[in-house]
Coordinates of C-alpha atoms and ligand atoms in Angstrom, one line a residue:
X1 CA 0.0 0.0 0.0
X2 CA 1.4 3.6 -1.2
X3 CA 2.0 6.0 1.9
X4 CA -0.2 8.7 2.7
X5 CA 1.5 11.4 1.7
X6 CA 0.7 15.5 1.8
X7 CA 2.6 18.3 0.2
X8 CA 3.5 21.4 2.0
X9 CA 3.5 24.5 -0.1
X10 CA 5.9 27.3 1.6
X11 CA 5.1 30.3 -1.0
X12 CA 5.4 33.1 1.8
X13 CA 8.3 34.6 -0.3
X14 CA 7.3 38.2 -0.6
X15 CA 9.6 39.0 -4.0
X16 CA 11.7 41.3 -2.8
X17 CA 14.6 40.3 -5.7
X18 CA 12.2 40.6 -8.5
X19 CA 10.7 44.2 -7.7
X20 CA 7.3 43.2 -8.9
X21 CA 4.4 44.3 -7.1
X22 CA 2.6 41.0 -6.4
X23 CA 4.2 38.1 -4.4
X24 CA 6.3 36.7 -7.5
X25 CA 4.3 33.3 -7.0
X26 CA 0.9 35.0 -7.9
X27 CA 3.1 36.4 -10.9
X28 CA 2.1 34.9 -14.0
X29 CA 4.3 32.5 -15.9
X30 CA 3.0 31.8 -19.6
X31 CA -0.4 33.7 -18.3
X32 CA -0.7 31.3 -15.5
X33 CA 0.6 32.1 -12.0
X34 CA 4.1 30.6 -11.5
X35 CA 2.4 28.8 -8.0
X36 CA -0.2 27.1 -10.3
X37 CA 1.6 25.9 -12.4
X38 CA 3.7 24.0 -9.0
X39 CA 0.2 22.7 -7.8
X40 CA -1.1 21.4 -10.8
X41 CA 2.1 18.9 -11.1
X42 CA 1.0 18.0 -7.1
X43 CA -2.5 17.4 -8.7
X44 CA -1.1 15.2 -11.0
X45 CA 0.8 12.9 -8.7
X46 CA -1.4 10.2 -7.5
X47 CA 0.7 9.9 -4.6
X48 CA 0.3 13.2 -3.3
X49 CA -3.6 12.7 -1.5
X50 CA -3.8 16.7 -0.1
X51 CA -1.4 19.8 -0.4
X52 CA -1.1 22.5 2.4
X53 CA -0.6 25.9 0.8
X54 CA 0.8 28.5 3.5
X55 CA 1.0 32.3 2.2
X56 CA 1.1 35.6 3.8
X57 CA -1.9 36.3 5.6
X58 CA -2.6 39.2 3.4
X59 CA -2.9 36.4 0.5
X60 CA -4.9 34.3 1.9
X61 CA -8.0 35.4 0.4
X62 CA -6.2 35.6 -3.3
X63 CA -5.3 32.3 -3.2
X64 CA -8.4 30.9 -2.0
X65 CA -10.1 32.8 -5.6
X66 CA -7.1 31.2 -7.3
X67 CA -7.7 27.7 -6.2
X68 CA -11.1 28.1 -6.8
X69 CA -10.7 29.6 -10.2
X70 CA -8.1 26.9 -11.1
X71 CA -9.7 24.0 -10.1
X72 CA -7.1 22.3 -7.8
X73 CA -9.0 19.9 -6.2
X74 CA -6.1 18.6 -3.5
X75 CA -5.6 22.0 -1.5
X76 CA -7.6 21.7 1.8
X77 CA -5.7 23.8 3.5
X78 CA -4.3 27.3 3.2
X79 CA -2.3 28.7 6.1
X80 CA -0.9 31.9 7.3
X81 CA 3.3 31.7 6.9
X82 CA 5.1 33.0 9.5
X83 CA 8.8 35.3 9.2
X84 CA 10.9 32.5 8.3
X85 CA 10.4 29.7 5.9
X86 CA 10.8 27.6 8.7
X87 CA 8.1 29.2 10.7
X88 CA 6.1 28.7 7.0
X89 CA 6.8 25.0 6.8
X90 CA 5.8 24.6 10.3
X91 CA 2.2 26.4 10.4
X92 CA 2.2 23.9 6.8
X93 CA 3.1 20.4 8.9
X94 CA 0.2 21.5 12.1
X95 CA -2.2 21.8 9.4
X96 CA -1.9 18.3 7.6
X97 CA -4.3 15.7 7.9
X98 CA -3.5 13.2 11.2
X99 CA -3.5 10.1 8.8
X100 CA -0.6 11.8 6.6
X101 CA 2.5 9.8 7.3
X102 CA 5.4 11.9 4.8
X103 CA 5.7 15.4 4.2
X104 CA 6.2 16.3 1.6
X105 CA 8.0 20.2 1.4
X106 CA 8.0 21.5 -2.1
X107 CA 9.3 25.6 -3.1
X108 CA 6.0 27.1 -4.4
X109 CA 9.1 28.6 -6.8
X110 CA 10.0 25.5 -8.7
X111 CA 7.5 25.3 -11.0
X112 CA 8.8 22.6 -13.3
X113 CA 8.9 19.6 -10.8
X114 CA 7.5 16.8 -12.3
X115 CA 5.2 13.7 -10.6
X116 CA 7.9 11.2 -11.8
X117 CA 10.6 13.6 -9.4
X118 CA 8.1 13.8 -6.9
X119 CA 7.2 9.8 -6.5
X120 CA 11.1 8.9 -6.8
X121 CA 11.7 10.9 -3.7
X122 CA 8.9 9.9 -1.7
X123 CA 9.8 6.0 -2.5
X124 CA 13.5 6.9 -1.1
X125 CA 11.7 8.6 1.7
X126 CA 9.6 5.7 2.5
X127 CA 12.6 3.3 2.5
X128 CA 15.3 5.7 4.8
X129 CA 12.9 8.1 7.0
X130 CA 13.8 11.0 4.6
X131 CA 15.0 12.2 1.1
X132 CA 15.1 15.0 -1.2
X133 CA 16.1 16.3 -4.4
X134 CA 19.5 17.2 -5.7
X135 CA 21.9 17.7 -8.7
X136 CA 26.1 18.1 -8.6
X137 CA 27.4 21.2 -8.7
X138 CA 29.1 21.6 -12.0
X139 CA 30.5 24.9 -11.2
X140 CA 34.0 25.2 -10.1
X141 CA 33.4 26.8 -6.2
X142 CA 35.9 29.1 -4.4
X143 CA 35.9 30.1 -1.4
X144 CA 36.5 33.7 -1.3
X145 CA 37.9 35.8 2.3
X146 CA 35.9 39.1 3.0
X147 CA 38.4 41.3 1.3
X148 CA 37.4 39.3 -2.1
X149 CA 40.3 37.0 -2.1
X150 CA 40.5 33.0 -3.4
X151 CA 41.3 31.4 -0.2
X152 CA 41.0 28.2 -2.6
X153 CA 39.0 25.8 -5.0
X154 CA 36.6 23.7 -3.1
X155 CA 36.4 19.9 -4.2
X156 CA 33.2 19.8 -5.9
X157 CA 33.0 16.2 -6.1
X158 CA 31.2 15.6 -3.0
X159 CA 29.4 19.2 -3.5
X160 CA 25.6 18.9 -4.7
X161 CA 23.0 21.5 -4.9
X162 CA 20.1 21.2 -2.8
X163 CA 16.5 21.3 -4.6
X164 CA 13.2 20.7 -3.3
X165 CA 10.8 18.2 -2.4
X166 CA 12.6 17.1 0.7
X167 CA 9.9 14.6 1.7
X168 CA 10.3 13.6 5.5
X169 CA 7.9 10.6 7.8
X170 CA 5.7 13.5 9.6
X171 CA 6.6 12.1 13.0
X172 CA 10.9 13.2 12.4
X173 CA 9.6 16.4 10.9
X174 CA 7.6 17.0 14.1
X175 CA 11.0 16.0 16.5
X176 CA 13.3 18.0 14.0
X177 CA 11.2 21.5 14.3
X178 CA 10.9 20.9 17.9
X179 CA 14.5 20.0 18.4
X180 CA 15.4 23.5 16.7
X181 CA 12.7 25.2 18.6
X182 CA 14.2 24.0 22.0
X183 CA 18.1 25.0 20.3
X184 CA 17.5 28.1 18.5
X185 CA 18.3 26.5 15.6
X186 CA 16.8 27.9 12.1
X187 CA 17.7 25.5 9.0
X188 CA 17.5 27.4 5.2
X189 CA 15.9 24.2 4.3
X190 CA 13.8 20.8 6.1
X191 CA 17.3 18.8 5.3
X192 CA 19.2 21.3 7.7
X193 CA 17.0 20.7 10.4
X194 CA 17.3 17.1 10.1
X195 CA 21.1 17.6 10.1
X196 CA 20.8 19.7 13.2
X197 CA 19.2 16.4 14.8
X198 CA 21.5 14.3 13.2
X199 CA 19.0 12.2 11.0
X200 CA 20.4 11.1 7.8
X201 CA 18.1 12.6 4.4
X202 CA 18.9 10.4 1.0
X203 CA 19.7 12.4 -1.8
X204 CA 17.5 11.5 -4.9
X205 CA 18.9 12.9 -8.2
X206 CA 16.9 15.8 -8.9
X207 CA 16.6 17.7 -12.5
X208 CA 18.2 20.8 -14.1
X209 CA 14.7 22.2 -15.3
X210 CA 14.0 22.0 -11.4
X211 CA 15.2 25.7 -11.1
X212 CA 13.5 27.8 -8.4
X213 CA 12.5 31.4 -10.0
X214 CA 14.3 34.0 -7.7
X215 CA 15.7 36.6 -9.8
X216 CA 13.8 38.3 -13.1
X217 CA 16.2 36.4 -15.4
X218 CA 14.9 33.0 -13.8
X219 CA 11.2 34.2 -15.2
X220 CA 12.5 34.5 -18.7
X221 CA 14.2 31.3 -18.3
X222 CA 11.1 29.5 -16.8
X223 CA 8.9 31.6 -19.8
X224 CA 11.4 29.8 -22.3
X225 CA 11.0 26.6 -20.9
X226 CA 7.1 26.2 -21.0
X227 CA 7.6 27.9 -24.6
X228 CA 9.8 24.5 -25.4
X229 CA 7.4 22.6 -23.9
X230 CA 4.1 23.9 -25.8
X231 CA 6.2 23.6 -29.1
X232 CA 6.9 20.0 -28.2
X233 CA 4.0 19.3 -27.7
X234 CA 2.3 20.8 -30.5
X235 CA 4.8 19.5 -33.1
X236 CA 4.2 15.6 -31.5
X237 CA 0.5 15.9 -31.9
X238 CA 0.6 17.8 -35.1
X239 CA 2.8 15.6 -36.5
X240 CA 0.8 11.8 -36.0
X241 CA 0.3 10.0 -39.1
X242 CA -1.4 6.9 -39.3
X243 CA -1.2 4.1 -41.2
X244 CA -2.9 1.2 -43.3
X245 CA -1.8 -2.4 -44.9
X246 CA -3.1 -5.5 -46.6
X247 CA -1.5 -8.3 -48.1
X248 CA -2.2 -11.9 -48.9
X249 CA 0.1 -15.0 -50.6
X250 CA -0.9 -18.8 -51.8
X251 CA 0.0 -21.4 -49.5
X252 CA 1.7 -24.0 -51.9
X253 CA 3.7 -27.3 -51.1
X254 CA 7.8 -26.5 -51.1
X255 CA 8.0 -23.4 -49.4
X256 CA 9.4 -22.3 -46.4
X257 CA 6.5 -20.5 -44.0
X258 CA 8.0 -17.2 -42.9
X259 CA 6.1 -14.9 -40.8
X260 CA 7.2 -11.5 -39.7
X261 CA 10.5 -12.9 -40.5
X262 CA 10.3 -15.9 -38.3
X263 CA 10.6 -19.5 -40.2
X264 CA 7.1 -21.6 -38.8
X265 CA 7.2 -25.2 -39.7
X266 CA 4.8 -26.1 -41.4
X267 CA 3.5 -28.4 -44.7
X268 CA 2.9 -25.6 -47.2
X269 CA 4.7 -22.2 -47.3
X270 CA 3.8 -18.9 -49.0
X271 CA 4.4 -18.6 -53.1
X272 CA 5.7 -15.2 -54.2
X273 CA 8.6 -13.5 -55.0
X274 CA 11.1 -12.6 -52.3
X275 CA 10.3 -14.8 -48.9
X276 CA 6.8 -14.2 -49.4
X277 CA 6.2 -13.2 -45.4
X278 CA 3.1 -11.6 -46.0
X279 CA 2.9 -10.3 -42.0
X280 CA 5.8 -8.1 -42.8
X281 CA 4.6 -7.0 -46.6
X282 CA 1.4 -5.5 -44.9
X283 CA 3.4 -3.8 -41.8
X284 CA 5.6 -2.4 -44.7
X285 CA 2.9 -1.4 -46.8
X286 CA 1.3 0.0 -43.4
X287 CA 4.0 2.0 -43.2
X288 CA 4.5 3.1 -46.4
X289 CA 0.9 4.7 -46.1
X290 CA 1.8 6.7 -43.1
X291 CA 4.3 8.6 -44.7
X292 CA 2.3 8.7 -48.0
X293 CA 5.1 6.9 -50.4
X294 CA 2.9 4.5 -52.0
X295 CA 3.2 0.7 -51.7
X296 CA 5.3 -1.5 -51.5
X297 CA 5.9 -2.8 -55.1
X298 CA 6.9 0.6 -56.3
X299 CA 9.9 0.6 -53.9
X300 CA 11.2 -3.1 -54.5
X301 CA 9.5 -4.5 -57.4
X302 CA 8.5 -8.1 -58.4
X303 CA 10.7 -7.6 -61.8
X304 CA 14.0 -6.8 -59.9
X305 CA 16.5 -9.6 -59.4
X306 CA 18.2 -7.8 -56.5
X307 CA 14.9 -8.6 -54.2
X308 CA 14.4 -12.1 -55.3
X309 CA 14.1 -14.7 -52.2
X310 CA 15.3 -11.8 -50.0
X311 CA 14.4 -11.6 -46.2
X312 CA 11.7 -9.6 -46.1
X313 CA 13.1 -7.7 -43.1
X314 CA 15.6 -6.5 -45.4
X315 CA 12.7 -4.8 -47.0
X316 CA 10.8 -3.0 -43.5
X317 CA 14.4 -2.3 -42.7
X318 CA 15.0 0.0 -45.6
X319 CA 11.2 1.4 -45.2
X320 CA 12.1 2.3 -41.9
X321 CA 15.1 3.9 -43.1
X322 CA 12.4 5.8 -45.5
X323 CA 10.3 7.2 -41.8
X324 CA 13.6 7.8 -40.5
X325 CA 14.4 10.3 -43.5
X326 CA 11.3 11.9 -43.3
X327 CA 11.8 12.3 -39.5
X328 CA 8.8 10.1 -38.3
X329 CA 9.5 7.6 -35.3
X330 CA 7.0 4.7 -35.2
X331 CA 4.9 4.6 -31.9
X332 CA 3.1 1.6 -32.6
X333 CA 1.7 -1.3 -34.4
X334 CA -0.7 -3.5 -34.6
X335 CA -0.9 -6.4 -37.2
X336 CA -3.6 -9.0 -37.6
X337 CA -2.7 -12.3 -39.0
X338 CA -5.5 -14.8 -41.1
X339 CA -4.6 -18.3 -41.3
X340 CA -6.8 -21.4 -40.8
X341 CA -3.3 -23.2 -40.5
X342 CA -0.7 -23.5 -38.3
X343 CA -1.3 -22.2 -34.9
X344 CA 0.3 -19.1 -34.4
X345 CA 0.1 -18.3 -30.8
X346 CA 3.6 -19.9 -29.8
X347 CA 5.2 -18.4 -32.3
X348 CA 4.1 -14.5 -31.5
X349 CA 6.4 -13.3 -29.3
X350 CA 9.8 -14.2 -31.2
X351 CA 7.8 -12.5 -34.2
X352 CA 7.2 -9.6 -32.0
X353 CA 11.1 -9.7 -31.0
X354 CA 12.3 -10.0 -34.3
X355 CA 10.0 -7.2 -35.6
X356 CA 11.3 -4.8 -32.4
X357 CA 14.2 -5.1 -33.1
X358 CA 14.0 -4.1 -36.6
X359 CA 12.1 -1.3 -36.3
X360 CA 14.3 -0.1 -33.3
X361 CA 11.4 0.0 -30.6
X362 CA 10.4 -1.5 -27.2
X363 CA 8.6 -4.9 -27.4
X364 CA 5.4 -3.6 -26.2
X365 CA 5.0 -1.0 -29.7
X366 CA 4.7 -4.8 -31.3
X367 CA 1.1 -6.1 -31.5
X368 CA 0.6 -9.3 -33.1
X369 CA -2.9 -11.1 -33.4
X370 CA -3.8 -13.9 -35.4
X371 CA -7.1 -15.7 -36.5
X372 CA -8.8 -18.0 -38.6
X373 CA -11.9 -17.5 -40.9
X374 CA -13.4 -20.2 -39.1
X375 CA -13.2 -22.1 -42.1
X376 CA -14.8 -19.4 -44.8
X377 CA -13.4 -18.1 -47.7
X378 CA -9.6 -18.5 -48.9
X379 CA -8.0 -18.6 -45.9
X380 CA -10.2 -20.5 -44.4
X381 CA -9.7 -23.4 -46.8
X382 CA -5.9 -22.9 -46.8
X383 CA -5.5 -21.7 -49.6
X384 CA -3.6 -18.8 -48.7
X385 CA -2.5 -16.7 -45.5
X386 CA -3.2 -12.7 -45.5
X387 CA -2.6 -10.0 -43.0
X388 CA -4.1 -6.2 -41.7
X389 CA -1.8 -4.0 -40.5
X390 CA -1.9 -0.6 -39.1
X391 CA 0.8 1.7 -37.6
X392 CA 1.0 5.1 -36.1
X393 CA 4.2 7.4 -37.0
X394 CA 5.3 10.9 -35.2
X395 CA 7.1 13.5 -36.5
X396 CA 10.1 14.2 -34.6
X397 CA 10.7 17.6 -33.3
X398 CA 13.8 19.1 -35.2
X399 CA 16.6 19.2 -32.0
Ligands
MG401 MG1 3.3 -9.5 -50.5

């Protein structure tokens, strides 16, 4: 069973470093404010079962509308901060649910975490007590005296950057504020407080698009970012194609029976001119139709020598080659086999394999069926074998 686990929003930041006039995290990023944007990847973590907003009490009322207007179903709470972000983070962990059992503190400022980020840490966190997010610093880092002297180069190899979430079990959360509370201690984040009590945090690797939005530059950055990411996403869904393709072959005694590339035994094999593998002629032809390049026999026709009796993965290789050009990547397929005769069910998933690997994707793009006619019509009297295919192809965005 997953943990119960809420998030704790500290956005009691008050801008100061951007001069803006609202609290930068009511500030809107790509026309949404930079804080929705942070909740809505909360909303989408299945994981994450409430979220605790604290803002300055002046806010409160604002970010009640914005909820509201925004639809963000998972904020039950939203909470007065107090002067540190400590002080916020606590008024956030008194106002979670009794049943929560991790914490989960997240910068209201990083708005490009991701649910992926979010789950990985709160595994970790289940396993050890405590983790958080992190990258290496890749900067060289001096340390520098007061009259703006090298003293000398820190080793960075054991130097990382701290990001947020820092997800925590509620119970050492509770002992580590009160710990500081007794010591006068104040922690810049929920990983120095646990240091303070001498409870180890994991570190989780965390992501260089995890930036928190501090300065003004940071909001052009972010703004470029989401720009990325709409184009992405447009290009991926305005670039789907889908494709169609049919084939059939005689059965006839003499012939080897190949199948998607795959030799079946079998009494009677299929007549034509290369192998004949009439599961792979309608995936090429299927892909062929995608991209809107015809069929098959006008790339390798019957008449040439050079295709005689050759593999006919030879053939989807070099179509393949043909998406590649055009800059489509294959997402999936799904082929339908007609035979009254032989089985085909134990010979599916080296098909699938063979056809994977071909066409350079994961097993699971591969979908193979086959059935008979129950008797009716050509295949049903064995006369011959045919096969459906369809594929879908998406354009790749130009790097
Ligand atoms: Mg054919």
């Amino acid at each position: 069973m997953s943990p119960r686990a809420a998030a704790i929003i500290p956005a009691g930041g008050i801008g100061r470093r951007m001069g803006l006039t609202l609290p930068k995290q009511f500030s809107p990023l790509a026309g949404v404010p930079l804080l929705v944007h942070t909740l809505r990847c909360f909303e989408n973590t299945p994981a994450i079962v409430e979220v605790v907003l604290v803002v300055p009490e002046e806010y409160r009322n604002q970010a009640a509308e914005m909820i509201v207007a925004y639809r963000l179903t998972k904020v039950t709470r939203i909470v007065p901060g107090g002067r540190e972000r400590q002080d916020s983070v606590q008024a956030g962990l008194m106002a979670l649910s009794t049943e929560i059992e991790f914490a989960v503190v997240h910068d209201a400022a990083r708005p490009f975490i991701t649910p992926a980020l979010i789950e990985r840490c709160l595994i970790a966190a289940v396993e050890a007590g405590a983790a958080m997010a992190a990258i290496p610093v890749k900067d060289t880092i001096k340390r520098v005296s007061d009259a703006g002297r090298i003293e000398n180069t820190v080793d960075r190899q054991r130097l990382w950057q701290a990001q947020t979430p820092q997800v925590i079990r509620v119970d050492l959360l509770r002992r580590a504020f009160a710990v500081a509370a007794e010591t006068d201690f104040i922690g810049t984040d929920e990983a120095g407080l646990l240091e303070h009590l001498g409870l180890p945090m994991t570190v989780v690797m965390g992501s260089e698009r995890n930036i928190k939005i501090t300065t003004p530059e940071d909001l052009l950055l972010a703004e470029a970012l989401l720009m990325k990411d709409e184009r992405d996403r447009e290009s991926l869904v305005g670039g789907m194609r889908i494709g169609h393709g049919y084939d059939a072959h005689r059965l006839v005694v003499g012939r080897p029976l190949v199948l998607g590339g795959l030799l079946i035994p079998h009494d009677t094999g299929l007549l034509g001119h290369s192998d004949a593998d009439v599961l792979t002629h309608a995936l090429c032809d299927a892909l062929l139709g995608a991209l809107a390049k015809g069929d098959l026999g006008k790339h390798f026709p019957d008449s040439d020598p050079r295709y005689a009796g050759v593999s006919s993965l030879v053939l989807l290789e070099q179509v393949m080659a043909l998406a590649a050009e055009s800059r489509y990547a294959l997402v999936n397929v799904d082929v339908t086999v007609v035979a009254q005769k032989p089985k085909l069910a134990p010979h599916i998933l080296a098909i699938r394999e063979k056809l994977a690997r071909v066409c350079r994707v994961d097993l699971e793009a591969i979908s193979i069926k086959a059935t008979t006619t129950e008797g009716m019509g050509f295949t049903g009297r064995e006369e011959g074998i045919s096969a459906h295919a369809v594929v879908l192809l998406a354009k790749l965005a130009r790097i």
